[in-house]
XYZ file of C-alpha atoms in Angstrom:
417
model
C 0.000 0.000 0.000
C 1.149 3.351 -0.928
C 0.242 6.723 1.142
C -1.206 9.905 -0.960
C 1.643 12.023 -1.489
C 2.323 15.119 1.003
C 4.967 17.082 -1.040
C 3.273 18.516 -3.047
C 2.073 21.716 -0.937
C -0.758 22.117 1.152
C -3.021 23.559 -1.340
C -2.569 20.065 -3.079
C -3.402 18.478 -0.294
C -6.458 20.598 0.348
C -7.509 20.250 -2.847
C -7.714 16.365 -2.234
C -9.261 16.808 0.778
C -12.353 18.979 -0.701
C -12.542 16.426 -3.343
C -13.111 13.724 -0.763
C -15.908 15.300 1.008
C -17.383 16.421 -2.601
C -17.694 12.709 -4.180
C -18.785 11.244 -0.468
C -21.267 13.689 0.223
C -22.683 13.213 -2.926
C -23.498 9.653 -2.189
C -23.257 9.551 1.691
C -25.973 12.352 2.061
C -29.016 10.917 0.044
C -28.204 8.079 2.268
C -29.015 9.732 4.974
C -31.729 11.513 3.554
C -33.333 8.265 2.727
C -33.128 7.608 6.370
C -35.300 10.455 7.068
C -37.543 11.081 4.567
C -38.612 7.666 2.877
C -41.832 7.629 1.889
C -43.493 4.212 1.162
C -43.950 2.905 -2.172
C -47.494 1.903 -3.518
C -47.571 -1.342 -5.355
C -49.384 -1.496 -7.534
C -43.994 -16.400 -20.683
C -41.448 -15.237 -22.852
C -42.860 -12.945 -25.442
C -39.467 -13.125 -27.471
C -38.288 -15.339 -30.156
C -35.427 -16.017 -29.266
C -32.630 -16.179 -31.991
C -30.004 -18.536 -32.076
C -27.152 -18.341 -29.061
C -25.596 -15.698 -29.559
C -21.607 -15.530 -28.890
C -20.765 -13.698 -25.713
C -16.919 -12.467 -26.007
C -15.257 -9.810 -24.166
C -14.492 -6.330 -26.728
C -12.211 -3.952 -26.214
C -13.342 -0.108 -26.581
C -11.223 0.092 -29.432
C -13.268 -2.516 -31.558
C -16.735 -1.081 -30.221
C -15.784 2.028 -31.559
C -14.285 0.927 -34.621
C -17.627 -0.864 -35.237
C -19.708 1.970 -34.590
C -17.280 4.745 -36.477
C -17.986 1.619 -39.636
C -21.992 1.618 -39.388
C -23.648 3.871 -41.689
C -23.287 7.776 -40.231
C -27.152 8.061 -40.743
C -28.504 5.028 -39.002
C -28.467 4.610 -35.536
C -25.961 1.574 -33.452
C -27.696 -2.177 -33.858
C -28.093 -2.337 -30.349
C -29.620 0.590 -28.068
C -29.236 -0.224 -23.795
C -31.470 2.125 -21.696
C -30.069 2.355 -18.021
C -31.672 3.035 -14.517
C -29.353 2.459 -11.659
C -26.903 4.034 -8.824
C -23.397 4.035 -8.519
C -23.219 0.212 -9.567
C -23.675 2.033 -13.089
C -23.427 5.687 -12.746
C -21.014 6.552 -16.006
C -20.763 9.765 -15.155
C -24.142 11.382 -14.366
C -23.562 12.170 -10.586
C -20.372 14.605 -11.892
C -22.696 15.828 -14.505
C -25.137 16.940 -12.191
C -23.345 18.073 -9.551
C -20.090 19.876 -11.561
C -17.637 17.656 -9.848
C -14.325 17.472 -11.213
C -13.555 14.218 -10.028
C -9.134 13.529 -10.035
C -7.062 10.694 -10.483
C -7.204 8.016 -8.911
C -10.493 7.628 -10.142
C -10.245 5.776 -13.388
C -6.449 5.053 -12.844
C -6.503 1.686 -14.464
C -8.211 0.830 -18.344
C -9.041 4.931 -19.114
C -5.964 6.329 -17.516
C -8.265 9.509 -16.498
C -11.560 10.665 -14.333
C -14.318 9.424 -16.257
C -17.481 10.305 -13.437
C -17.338 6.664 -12.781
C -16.510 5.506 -8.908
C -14.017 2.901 -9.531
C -10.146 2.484 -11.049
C -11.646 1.653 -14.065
C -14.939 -0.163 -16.451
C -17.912 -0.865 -14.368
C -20.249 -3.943 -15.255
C -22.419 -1.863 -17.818
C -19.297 -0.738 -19.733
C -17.684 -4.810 -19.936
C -22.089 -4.821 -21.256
C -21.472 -2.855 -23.664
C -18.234 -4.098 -24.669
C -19.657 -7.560 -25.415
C -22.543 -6.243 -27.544
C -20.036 -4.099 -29.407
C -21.632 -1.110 -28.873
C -19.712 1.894 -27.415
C -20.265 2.970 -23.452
C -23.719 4.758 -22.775
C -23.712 8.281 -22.040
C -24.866 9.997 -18.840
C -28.130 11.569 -19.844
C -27.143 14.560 -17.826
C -23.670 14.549 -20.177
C -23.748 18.319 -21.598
C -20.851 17.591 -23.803
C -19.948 15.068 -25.727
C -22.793 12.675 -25.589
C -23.678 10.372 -27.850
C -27.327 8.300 -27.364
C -27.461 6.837 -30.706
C -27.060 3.532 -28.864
C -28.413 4.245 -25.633
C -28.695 6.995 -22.428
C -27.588 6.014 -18.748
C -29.851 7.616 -16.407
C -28.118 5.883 -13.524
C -26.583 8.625 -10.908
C -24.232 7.269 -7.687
C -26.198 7.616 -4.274
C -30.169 7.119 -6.076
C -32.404 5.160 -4.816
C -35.418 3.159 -5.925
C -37.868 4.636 -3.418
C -38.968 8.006 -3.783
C -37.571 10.781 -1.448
C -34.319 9.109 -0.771
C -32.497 11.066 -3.322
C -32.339 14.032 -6.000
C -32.254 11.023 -8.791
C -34.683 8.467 -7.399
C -35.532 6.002 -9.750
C -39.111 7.796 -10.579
C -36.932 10.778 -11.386
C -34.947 8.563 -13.398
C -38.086 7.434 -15.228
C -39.743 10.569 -15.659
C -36.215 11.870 -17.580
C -36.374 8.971 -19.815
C -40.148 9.928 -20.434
C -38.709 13.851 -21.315
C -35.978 12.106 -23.512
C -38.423 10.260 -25.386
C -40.697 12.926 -26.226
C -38.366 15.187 -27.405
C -37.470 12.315 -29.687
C -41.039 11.809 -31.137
C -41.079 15.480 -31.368
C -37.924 15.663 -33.681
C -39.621 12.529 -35.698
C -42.961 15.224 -35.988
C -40.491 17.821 -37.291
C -39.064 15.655 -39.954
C -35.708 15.332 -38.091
C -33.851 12.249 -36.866
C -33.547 11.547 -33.367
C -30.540 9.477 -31.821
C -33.384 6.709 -30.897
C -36.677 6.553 -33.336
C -39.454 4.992 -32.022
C -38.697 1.374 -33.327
C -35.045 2.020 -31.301
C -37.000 2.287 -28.496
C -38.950 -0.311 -28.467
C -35.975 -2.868 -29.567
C -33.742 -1.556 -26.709
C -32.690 -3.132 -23.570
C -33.938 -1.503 -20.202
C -31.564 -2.650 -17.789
C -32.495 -1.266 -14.342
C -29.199 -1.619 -11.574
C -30.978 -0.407 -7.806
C -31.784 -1.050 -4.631
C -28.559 -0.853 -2.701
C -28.474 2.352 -1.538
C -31.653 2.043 -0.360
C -31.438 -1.058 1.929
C -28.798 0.627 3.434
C -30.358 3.379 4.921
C -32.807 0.383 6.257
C -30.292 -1.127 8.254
C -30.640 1.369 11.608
C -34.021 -0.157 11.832
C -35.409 -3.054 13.681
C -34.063 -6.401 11.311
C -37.964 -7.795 11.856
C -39.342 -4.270 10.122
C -37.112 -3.961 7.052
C -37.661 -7.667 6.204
C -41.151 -7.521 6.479
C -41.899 -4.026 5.640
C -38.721 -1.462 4.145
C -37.159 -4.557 1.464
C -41.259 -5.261 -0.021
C -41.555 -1.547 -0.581
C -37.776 -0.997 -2.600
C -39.049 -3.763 -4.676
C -42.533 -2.716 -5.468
C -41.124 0.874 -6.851
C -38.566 -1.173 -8.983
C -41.627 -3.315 -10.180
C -44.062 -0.183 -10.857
C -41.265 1.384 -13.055
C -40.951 -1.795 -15.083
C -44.339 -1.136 -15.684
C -44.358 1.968 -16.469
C -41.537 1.220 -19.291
C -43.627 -1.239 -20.624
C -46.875 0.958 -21.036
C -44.519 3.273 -23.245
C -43.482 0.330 -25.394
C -40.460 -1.528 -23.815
C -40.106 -4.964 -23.964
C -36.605 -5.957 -23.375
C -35.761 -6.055 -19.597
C -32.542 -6.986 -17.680
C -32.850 -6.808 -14.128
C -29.860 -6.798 -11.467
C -30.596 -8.105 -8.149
C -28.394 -6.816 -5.176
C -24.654 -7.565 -4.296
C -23.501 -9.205 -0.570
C -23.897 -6.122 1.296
C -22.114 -7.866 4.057
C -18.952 -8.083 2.809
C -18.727 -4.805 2.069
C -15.631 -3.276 3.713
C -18.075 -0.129 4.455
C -20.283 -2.270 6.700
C -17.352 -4.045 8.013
C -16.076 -0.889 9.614
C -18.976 0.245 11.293
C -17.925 -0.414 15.253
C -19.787 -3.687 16.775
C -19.827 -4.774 20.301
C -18.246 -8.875 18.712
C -17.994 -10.755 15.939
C -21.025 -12.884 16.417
C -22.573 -11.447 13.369
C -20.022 -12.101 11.210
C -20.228 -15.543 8.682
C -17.615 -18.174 8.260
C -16.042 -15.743 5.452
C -16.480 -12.443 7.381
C -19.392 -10.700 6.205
C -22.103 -9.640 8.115
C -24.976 -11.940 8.294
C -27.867 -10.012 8.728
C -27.044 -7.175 5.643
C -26.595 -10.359 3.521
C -29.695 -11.833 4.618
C -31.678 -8.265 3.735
C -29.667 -8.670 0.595
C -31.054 -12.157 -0.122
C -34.598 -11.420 0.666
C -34.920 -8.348 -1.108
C -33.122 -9.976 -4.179
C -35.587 -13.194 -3.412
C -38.712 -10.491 -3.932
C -37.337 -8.892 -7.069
C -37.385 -12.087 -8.538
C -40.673 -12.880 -7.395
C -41.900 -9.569 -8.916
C -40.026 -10.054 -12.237
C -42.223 -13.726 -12.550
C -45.343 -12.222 -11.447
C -45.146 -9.417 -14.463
C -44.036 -12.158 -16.956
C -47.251 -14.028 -16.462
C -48.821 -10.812 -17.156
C -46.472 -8.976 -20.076
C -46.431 -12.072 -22.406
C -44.893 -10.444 -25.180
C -42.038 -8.898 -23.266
C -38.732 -10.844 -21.520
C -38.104 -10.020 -18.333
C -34.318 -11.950 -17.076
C -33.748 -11.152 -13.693
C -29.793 -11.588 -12.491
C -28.810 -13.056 -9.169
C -25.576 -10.543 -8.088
C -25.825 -12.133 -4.829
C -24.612 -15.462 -5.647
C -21.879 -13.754 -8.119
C -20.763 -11.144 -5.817
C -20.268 -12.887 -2.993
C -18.523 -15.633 -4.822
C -15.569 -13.300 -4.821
C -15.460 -13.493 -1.422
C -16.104 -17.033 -0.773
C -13.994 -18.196 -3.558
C -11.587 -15.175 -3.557
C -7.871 -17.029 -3.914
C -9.532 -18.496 -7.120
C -9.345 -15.047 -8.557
C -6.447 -14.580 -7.548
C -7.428 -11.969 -4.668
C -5.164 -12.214 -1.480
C -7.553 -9.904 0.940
C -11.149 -9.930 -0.075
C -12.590 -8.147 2.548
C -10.000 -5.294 2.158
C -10.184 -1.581 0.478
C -7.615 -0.537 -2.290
C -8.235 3.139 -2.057
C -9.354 3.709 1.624
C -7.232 4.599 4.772
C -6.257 2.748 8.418
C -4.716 -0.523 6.956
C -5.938 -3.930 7.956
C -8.130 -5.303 8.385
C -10.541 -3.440 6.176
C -8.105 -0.402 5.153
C -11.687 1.899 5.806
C -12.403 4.532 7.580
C -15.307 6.592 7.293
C -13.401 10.167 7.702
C -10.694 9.357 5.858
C -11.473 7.431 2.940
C -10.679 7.391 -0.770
C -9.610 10.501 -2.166
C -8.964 12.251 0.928
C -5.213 13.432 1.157
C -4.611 10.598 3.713
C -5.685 7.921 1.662
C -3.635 4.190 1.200
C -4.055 3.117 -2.152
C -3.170 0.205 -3.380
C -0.600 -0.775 -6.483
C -2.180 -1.070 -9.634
C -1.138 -4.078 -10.090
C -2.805 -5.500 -6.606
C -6.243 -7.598 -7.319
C -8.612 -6.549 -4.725
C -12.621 -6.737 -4.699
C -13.607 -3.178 -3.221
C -12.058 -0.335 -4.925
C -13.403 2.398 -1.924
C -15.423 0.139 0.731
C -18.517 0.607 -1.230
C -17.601 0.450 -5.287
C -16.291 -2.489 -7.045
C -12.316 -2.575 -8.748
C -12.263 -2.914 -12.179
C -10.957 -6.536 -12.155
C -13.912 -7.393 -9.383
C -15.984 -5.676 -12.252
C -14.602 -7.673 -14.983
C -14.837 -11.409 -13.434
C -18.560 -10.136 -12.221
C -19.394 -9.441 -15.966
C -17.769 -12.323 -17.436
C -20.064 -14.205 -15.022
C -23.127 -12.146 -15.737
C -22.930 -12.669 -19.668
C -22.748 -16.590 -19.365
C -26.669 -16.473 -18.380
C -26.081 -18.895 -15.800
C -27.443 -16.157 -13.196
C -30.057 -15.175 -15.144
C -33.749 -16.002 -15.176
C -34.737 -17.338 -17.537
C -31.746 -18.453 -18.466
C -31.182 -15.843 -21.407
C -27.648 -14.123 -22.177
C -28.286 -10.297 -22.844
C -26.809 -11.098 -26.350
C -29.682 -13.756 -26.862
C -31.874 -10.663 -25.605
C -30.075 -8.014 -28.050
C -31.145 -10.232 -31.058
C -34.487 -11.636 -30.159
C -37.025 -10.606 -32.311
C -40.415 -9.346 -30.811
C -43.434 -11.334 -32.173
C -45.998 -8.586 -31.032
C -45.646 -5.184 -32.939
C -48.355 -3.499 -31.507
C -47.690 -0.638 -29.362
């Protein structure tokens, strides 16, 4: 572990500092706004032929944007992802929207540079995108340099799927994607082409990434209540938006279930009076068992609203079982300390610490070389990232058992809208 470097000047080291509290109140406080002003959520077959398996490979950026820079200029990318999420798959739209200027070493590893993602480097969606050769989705809140020919990411770090929680609650989310498609149908009115026509829109993937933030903020309470009561309400939002999309025309879903809480190095920190709480790999039981149930719901949901939207697929992914494989199974990635931060600060056992974490001038980073799971005690590393990907396009987690490039090929057999 290396220390952040104090020769530089104090003003450097100031600078660092602000930074810090900038990017962790920006995901920290709708945290604890959710705490205080949740409001509860009212609840309210395969429709796809499938086409033939499709091969799943990993792309470099370089081929998805050679692919894209040799499609026709006036025809939009083959495959178009819509994305709702938090962090897990923010690309950028939490700097966006709050005019952070986010510094190395965020996005130290594959971009070499700050992207507005909170990680060293490619986040599940991008390795996504990568495999369905199509370039990384813009933040919809991107003022320069966008491109949404093949897709928007409405995902921004610290949201929530219950409303109130957060500035960028997933029913904010929504209701941007509604503004972003009717400005499209307006251009189509006006004779102009839109980065997404209507077809587009109806072919494209809505992936939706969220949940985590939000059975956080839970965990102060009683374990009986959020079980019974908080987890059924985060799920019933996430289950009205999918919904919603569907009433304006989507049909291709691809839902992410929750990660093992426990084992984050965040919720590792957090003083306890013993260790009774902890598993036989060190996480803590009773966030993974929220993480479970609420993950256990979501796919309850996602089978209750196939049985009802027959010509849509709806594959819901269990990140449980892959995330905390990386733990359980951790040397067989080739990961030394899985329950340990890369960028944080206080060394072992968990390298956290809530006042000094990453990018604050006292942080211990890791070498770029080192394989850990947790990037900052809540965010994933790029090569945690990239084995949780590889596992997520096999379709082995998925039900049904579709791989998203089976699901960026189908061919809808309703075309009604």
């Amino acid at each position: 572990m290396t220390t952040g470097s104090s020769g530089n000047g104090s003003s450097k080291l100031g600078s660092l500092r602000l930074q810090h509290y900038l990017v962790m109140a920006g995901v920290a406080a709708t945290v604890f706004v959710a705490c205080l002003r949740y409001m509860p959520a009212a609840a309210t077959g395969y429709g796809l032929s499938i086409a033939g398996p499709a091969l799943v490979e990993s792309s470099s950026v370089a081929v998805a944007r050679a692919a894209a820079a040799a499609a026709p200029k006036d025809e939009p990318p083959p495959v178009v992802i819509i994305n709702f999420g938090d962090s897990n798959s923010d690309t950028g739209g939490m700097a966006a929207a709050n005019g952070m200027n986010i510094e190395l070493p965020q996005g130290r590893t594959f971009f070499r540079r700050p992207t507005g993602r909170i990680s060293d480097g490619r986040l599940v969606i991008d390795f996504i995108c990568e495999s369905l050769h199509t370039p990384y989705l813009s933040p919809y809140l991107k003022s320069l340099g966008a491109d949404f020919r093949n897709g928007v990411n409405f995902a921004i770090g610290g949201s929530t799927a219950t409303p109130g929680g957060s500035p960028f609650s997933l029913d904010v989310q929504f209701h941007q994607f509604l503004y972003f498609r009717a400005r499209s149908m307006e251009l189509i009115n006006m004779g102009q082409k839109p980065p997404i026509d209507r077809e587009g829109f109806r072919r494209a993937i809505y992936t939706i990434d969220i949940g985590q933030n939000d059975l956080s903020a839970f965990m102060h309470l009683p374990y009986d209540q959020v079980l019974t009561d908080k987890v059924p309400g985060v799920v019933a939002q996430i289950k009205y938006t999918i919904e919603a999309l569907y009433s304006h025309d989507a049909r291709k879903f691809w839902i992410h279930g929750t990660g093992a809480l426990g084992c984050l190095p965040q919720k590792l920190a957090i003083p306890r009076k013993d260790d009774s709480d902890l598993d036989a790999h060190g996480c803590l039981k009773n966030y993974n068992a929220v993480a479970r149930r609420f993950n256990a719901l979501l796919g309850e949901a996602c089978n209750q609203l196939r049985q009802r939207m027959v010509d849509a697929t709806i594959v819901f992914v269990d990140m449980f079982a892959i995330k905390y494989d990386l733990v359980a199974n951790h040397t067989m990635h080739g990961i030394d300390k899985p329950l340990m931060t890369c960028c944080g600060h206080g060394g072992p056992p968990y390298n956290y610490n809530h006042f000094k974490a990453c990018m604050s001038a006292e942080m211990q980073l890791c070498d770029v070389a080192a394989r850990f799971i947790s990037w900052d005690g809540v965010h994933l590393t790029e090569a945690a990232n990239a084995i949780v990907a590889a596992k997520v396009l096999t379709g082995d987690y998925s039900t049904p058992r579709i791989t998203i490039a089976s699901l960026a090929n189908s061919t809808l057999t309703n075309n009604e809208g």
